[in-house]
Amino acid sequence: DEAVVGWRDPGLPNIHEMSWDINNPWTQGMYFRLAQVVSFSNSFIENAAELASSNAEAAYFVGEARFLRAYAYLQLMDMYANVPLVTSVTSELPLQSNRQELFSFVESELNDVSGILPESRSNEYGRVDRVAAWALLTRLYLNAPVYVGSDMSSDVIANAEKVLSSTYSINTNDGNGNGSA
């Protein structure tokens, strides 16, 4: 969440100095890219829905697309607050949503897909599993005081414990073997 930006590319010094505005090319680019993720996810979910009802692998793909859409909405909510919530392919101009609506959507999607996605480490490399959903829920709940004005510490702990007790571990050694384990 934090970085020191040493490059002098247009707009980056403003981000580093916390002085950007709507015209900053990096914040515009991030918004457009996240909105594109939502759009592509919606399209995939709609096009694969029928196959996913009878094919387990397709159901996993749809679950992953829903995860990616929830991730994009978490980033949009975090960076831009009240963005439109669009869950289907449409040419209609969407209405602006508030953080409570976005929070509820992301929470619901992640809770739902955590039961659809494969078990810990049973998916192929580069694809998400239910542990990713629990980790993202942990982050969502950790920031709930900012997003929705609620302390959700017990939910942070519950989801973090699921992640920590999964088959994943933190690698504390670098490529040269330096580290604490």
mmCIF file of C-alpha atoms in Angstrom:
data_model
loop_
_atom_site.group_PDB
_atom_site.id
_atom_site.type_symbol
_atom_site.label_atom_id
_atom_site.label_comp_id
_atom_site.label_asym_id
_atom_site.label_seq_id
_atom_site.Cartn_x
_atom_site.Cartn_y
_atom_site.Cartn_z
ATOM 1 C CA ASP A 1 0.000 0.000 0.000
ATOM 2 C CA GLU A 2 2.971 2.331 0.321
ATOM 3 C CA ALA A 3 5.826 3.104 -2.008
ATOM 4 C CA VAL A 4 8.428 5.749 -2.656
ATOM 5 C CA VAL A 5 8.225 6.820 -6.265
ATOM 6 C CA GLY A 6 11.616 7.983 -7.482
ATOM 7 C CA TRP A 7 10.787 8.278 -11.169
ATOM 8 C CA ARG A 8 9.927 11.629 -12.681
ATOM 9 C CA ASP A 9 7.276 10.314 -15.114
ATOM 10 C CA PRO A 10 4.397 12.786 -15.494
ATOM 11 C CA GLY A 11 1.981 12.333 -12.611
ATOM 12 C CA LEU A 12 4.132 10.017 -10.466
ATOM 13 C CA PRO A 13 5.729 12.744 -8.327
ATOM 14 C CA ASN A 14 2.204 13.999 -7.557
ATOM 15 C CA ILE A 15 1.199 10.550 -6.325
ATOM 16 C CA HIS A 16 4.305 10.363 -4.137
ATOM 17 C CA GLU A 17 3.558 13.827 -2.731
ATOM 18 C CA MET A 18 -0.131 12.927 -2.168
ATOM 19 C CA SER A 19 -1.158 15.835 -4.400
ATOM 20 C CA TRP A 20 -2.864 14.193 -7.373
ATOM 21 C CA ASP A 21 -6.188 15.160 -8.895
ATOM 22 C CA ILE A 22 -8.620 13.876 -11.497
ATOM 23 C CA ASN A 23 -6.229 14.772 -14.311
ATOM 24 C CA ASN A 24 -3.386 12.554 -13.078
ATOM 25 C CA PRO A 25 -2.641 9.986 -15.808
ATOM 26 C CA TRP A 26 -1.791 7.226 -13.294
ATOM 27 C CA THR A 27 -4.969 7.520 -11.251
ATOM 28 C CA GLN A 28 -7.007 7.768 -14.458
ATOM 29 C CA GLY A 29 -5.259 4.715 -15.861
ATOM 30 C CA MET A 30 -5.887 2.718 -12.688
ATOM 31 C CA TYR A 31 -9.589 3.570 -12.750
ATOM 32 C CA PHE A 32 -9.943 2.629 -16.413
ATOM 33 C CA ARG A 33 -8.018 -0.623 -15.983
ATOM 34 C CA LEU A 34 -10.070 -1.700 -12.950
ATOM 35 C CA ALA A 35 -13.304 -0.821 -14.761
ATOM 36 C CA GLN A 36 -12.064 -2.930 -17.675
ATOM 37 C CA VAL A 37 -11.472 -5.881 -15.320
ATOM 38 C CA VAL A 38 -15.068 -5.523 -14.119
ATOM 39 C CA SER A 39 -16.360 -5.370 -17.696
ATOM 40 C CA PHE A 40 -14.362 -8.390 -18.884
ATOM 41 C CA SER A 41 -15.358 -10.351 -15.777
ATOM 42 C CA ASN A 42 -19.041 -9.559 -16.274
ATOM 43 C CA SER A 43 -18.828 -10.679 -19.898
ATOM 44 C CA PHE A 44 -17.080 -13.935 -19.013
ATOM 45 C CA ILE A 45 -19.490 -14.717 -16.170
ATOM 46 C CA GLU A 46 -22.509 -14.206 -18.417
ATOM 47 C CA ASN A 47 -21.061 -16.196 -21.320
ATOM 48 C CA ALA A 48 -19.904 -19.132 -19.181
ATOM 49 C CA ALA A 49 -22.922 -19.334 -16.843
ATOM 50 C CA GLU A 50 -24.767 -22.050 -18.744
ATOM 51 C CA LEU A 51 -21.706 -24.281 -19.094
ATOM 52 C CA ALA A 52 -20.754 -23.684 -15.440
ATOM 53 C CA SER A 53 -24.070 -25.157 -14.292
ATOM 54 C CA SER A 54 -23.040 -28.596 -15.551
ATOM 55 C CA ASN A 55 -19.231 -28.496 -15.664
ATOM 56 C CA ALA A 56 -17.100 -28.270 -12.512
ATOM 57 C CA GLU A 57 -14.064 -26.786 -14.263
ATOM 58 C CA ALA A 58 -16.215 -24.081 -15.872
ATOM 59 C CA ALA A 59 -17.741 -23.378 -12.447
ATOM 60 C CA TYR A 60 -14.216 -22.834 -11.089
ATOM 61 C CA PHE A 61 -13.487 -20.412 -13.942
ATOM 62 C CA VAL A 62 -16.668 -18.466 -13.189
ATOM 63 C CA GLY A 63 -15.732 -18.420 -9.489
ATOM 64 C CA GLU A 64 -12.321 -17.041 -10.405
ATOM 65 C CA ALA A 65 -13.888 -14.353 -12.603
ATOM 66 C CA ARG A 66 -16.169 -13.382 -9.712
ATOM 67 C CA PHE A 67 -13.104 -13.239 -7.433
ATOM 68 C CA LEU A 68 -11.288 -10.966 -9.907
ATOM 69 C CA ARG A 69 -14.339 -8.719 -10.201
ATOM 70 C CA ALA A 70 -14.596 -8.523 -6.385
ATOM 71 C CA TYR A 71 -10.876 -7.696 -6.207
ATOM 72 C CA ALA A 72 -11.328 -4.924 -8.784
ATOM 73 C CA TYR A 73 -14.279 -3.510 -6.837
ATOM 74 C CA LEU A 74 -12.290 -3.605 -3.591
ATOM 75 C CA GLN A 75 -9.539 -1.591 -5.283
ATOM 76 C CA LEU A 76 -12.060 0.813 -6.831
ATOM 77 C CA MET A 77 -13.795 1.316 -3.474
ATOM 78 C CA ASP A 78 -10.459 1.834 -1.748
ATOM 79 C CA MET A 79 -9.092 4.312 -4.267
ATOM 80 C CA TYR A 80 -12.200 6.109 -5.535
ATOM 81 C CA ALA A 81 -14.884 5.443 -2.868
ATOM 82 C CA ASN A 82 -18.316 5.656 -4.524
ATOM 83 C CA VAL A 83 -18.100 4.036 -7.952
ATOM 84 C CA PRO A 84 -20.865 2.477 -10.036
ATOM 85 C CA LEU A 85 -21.610 -1.166 -9.234
ATOM 86 C CA VAL A 86 -22.169 -3.037 -12.495
ATOM 87 C CA THR A 87 -22.648 -6.808 -12.447
ATOM 88 C CA SER A 88 -23.862 -7.506 -15.976
ATOM 89 C CA VAL A 89 -23.057 -6.507 -19.524
ATOM 90 C CA THR A 90 -25.121 -3.458 -20.347
ATOM 91 C CA SER A 91 -25.076 -0.332 -22.450
ATOM 92 C CA GLU A 92 -27.026 1.582 -19.791
ATOM 93 C CA LEU A 93 -25.237 4.360 -17.944
ATOM 94 C CA PRO A 94 -24.781 3.017 -14.389
ATOM 95 C CA LEU A 95 -25.739 4.860 -11.235
ATOM 96 C CA GLN A 96 -23.119 5.725 -8.671
ATOM 97 C CA SER A 97 -23.033 3.364 -5.682
ATOM 98 C CA ASN A 98 -21.844 4.114 -2.174
ATOM 99 C CA ARG A 99 -19.158 2.338 -0.196
ATOM 100 C CA GLN A 100 -21.714 0.386 1.857
ATOM 101 C CA GLU A 101 -23.215 -1.115 -1.313
ATOM 102 C CA LEU A 102 -19.772 -1.895 -2.709
ATOM 103 C CA PHE A 103 -18.579 -3.371 0.589
ATOM 104 C CA SER A 104 -21.655 -5.608 0.834
ATOM 105 C CA PHE A 105 -21.220 -6.771 -2.760
ATOM 106 C CA VAL A 106 -17.518 -7.588 -2.352
ATOM 107 C CA GLU A 107 -18.144 -9.351 0.956
ATOM 108 C CA SER A 108 -21.007 -11.409 -0.468
ATOM 109 C CA GLU A 109 -19.061 -12.384 -3.597
ATOM 110 C CA LEU A 110 -15.964 -13.424 -1.661
ATOM 111 C CA ASN A 111 -17.947 -15.418 0.879
ATOM 112 C CA ASP A 112 -19.819 -17.157 -1.927
ATOM 113 C CA VAL A 113 -16.800 -17.956 -4.106
ATOM 114 C CA SER A 114 -14.811 -19.242 -1.125
ATOM 115 C CA GLY A 115 -17.204 -22.195 -1.205
ATOM 116 C CA ILE A 116 -16.886 -22.623 -4.987
ATOM 117 C CA LEU A 117 -13.157 -22.228 -5.563
ATOM 118 C CA PRO A 118 -10.855 -25.246 -5.192
ATOM 119 C CA GLU A 119 -9.268 -26.206 -1.878
ATOM 120 C CA SER A 120 -5.950 -24.726 -0.816
ATOM 121 C CA ARG A 121 -3.174 -25.456 -3.343
ATOM 122 C CA SER A 122 -5.335 -27.785 -5.434
ATOM 123 C CA ASN A 123 -5.608 -25.359 -8.351
ATOM 124 C CA GLU A 124 -2.909 -25.007 -10.969
ATOM 125 C CA TYR A 125 -0.233 -22.334 -10.545
ATOM 126 C CA GLY A 126 -1.444 -18.802 -11.233
ATOM 127 C CA ARG A 127 -5.105 -19.519 -10.508
ATOM 128 C CA VAL A 128 -6.900 -18.545 -7.310
ATOM 129 C CA ASP A 129 -8.302 -20.900 -4.718
ATOM 130 C CA ARG A 130 -10.479 -20.363 -1.653
ATOM 131 C CA VAL A 131 -7.507 -19.139 0.394
ATOM 132 C CA ALA A 132 -7.259 -16.106 -1.900
ATOM 133 C CA ALA A 133 -10.894 -15.292 -1.113
ATOM 134 C CA TRP A 134 -10.227 -15.567 2.630
ATOM 135 C CA ALA A 135 -7.148 -13.346 2.307
ATOM 136 C CA LEU A 136 -9.113 -10.702 0.406
ATOM 137 C CA LEU A 137 -11.913 -10.882 2.983
ATOM 138 C CA THR A 138 -9.280 -10.279 5.667
ATOM 139 C CA ARG A 139 -8.184 -7.113 3.875
ATOM 140 C CA LEU A 140 -11.781 -5.978 3.350
ATOM 141 C CA TYR A 141 -12.641 -6.434 7.023
ATOM 142 C CA LEU A 142 -9.379 -4.833 8.155
ATOM 143 C CA ASN A 143 -10.401 -1.651 6.326
ATOM 144 C CA ALA A 144 -14.093 -1.789 7.312
ATOM 145 C CA PRO A 145 -13.756 1.168 9.716
ATOM 146 C CA VAL A 146 -12.830 3.371 6.735
ATOM 147 C CA TYR A 147 -15.181 1.782 4.205
ATOM 148 C CA VAL A 148 -18.349 1.408 6.285
ATOM 149 C CA GLY A 149 -17.570 2.757 9.744
ATOM 150 C CA SER A 150 -17.628 -0.669 11.435
ATOM 151 C CA ASP A 151 -15.010 -2.455 13.482
ATOM 152 C CA MET A 152 -14.881 -5.973 12.081
ATOM 153 C CA SER A 153 -11.824 -7.180 13.984
ATOM 154 C CA SER A 154 -13.354 -10.560 14.785
ATOM 155 C CA ASP A 155 -13.944 -11.160 11.060
ATOM 156 C CA VAL A 156 -10.355 -10.080 10.316
ATOM 157 C CA ILE A 157 -9.060 -12.616 12.821
ATOM 158 C CA ALA A 158 -11.366 -15.425 11.665
ATOM 159 C CA ASN A 159 -10.370 -15.087 8.015
ATOM 160 C CA ALA A 160 -6.691 -14.499 8.750
ATOM 161 C CA GLU A 161 -6.655 -17.689 10.841
ATOM 162 C CA LYS A 162 -8.112 -19.619 7.892
ATOM 163 C CA VAL A 163 -5.342 -18.273 5.670
ATOM 164 C CA LEU A 164 -2.617 -18.980 8.217
ATOM 165 C CA SER A 165 -3.853 -22.528 8.813
ATOM 166 C CA SER A 166 -4.031 -23.295 5.083
ATOM 167 C CA THR A 167 -1.322 -25.180 3.207
ATOM 168 C CA TYR A 168 0.467 -21.935 2.275
ATOM 169 C CA SER A 169 3.423 -20.544 4.177
ATOM 170 C CA ILE A 170 5.485 -17.390 4.071
ATOM 171 C CA ASN A 171 8.862 -17.809 2.416
ATOM 172 C CA THR A 172 11.367 -16.036 4.625
ATOM 173 C CA ASN A 173 14.412 -16.874 2.480
ATOM 174 C CA ASP A 174 15.441 -14.979 -0.623
ATOM 175 C CA GLY A 175 16.917 -16.515 -3.745
ATOM 176 C CA ASN A 176 20.394 -16.494 -2.155
ATOM 177 C CA GLY A 177 19.269 -18.419 0.912
ATOM 178 C CA ASN A 178 19.307 -15.365 3.155
ATOM 179 C CA GLY A 179 16.537 -15.191 5.721
ATOM 180 C CA SER A 180 15.297 -16.424 9.031
ATOM 181 C CA ALA A 181 14.120 -19.928 8.136
#
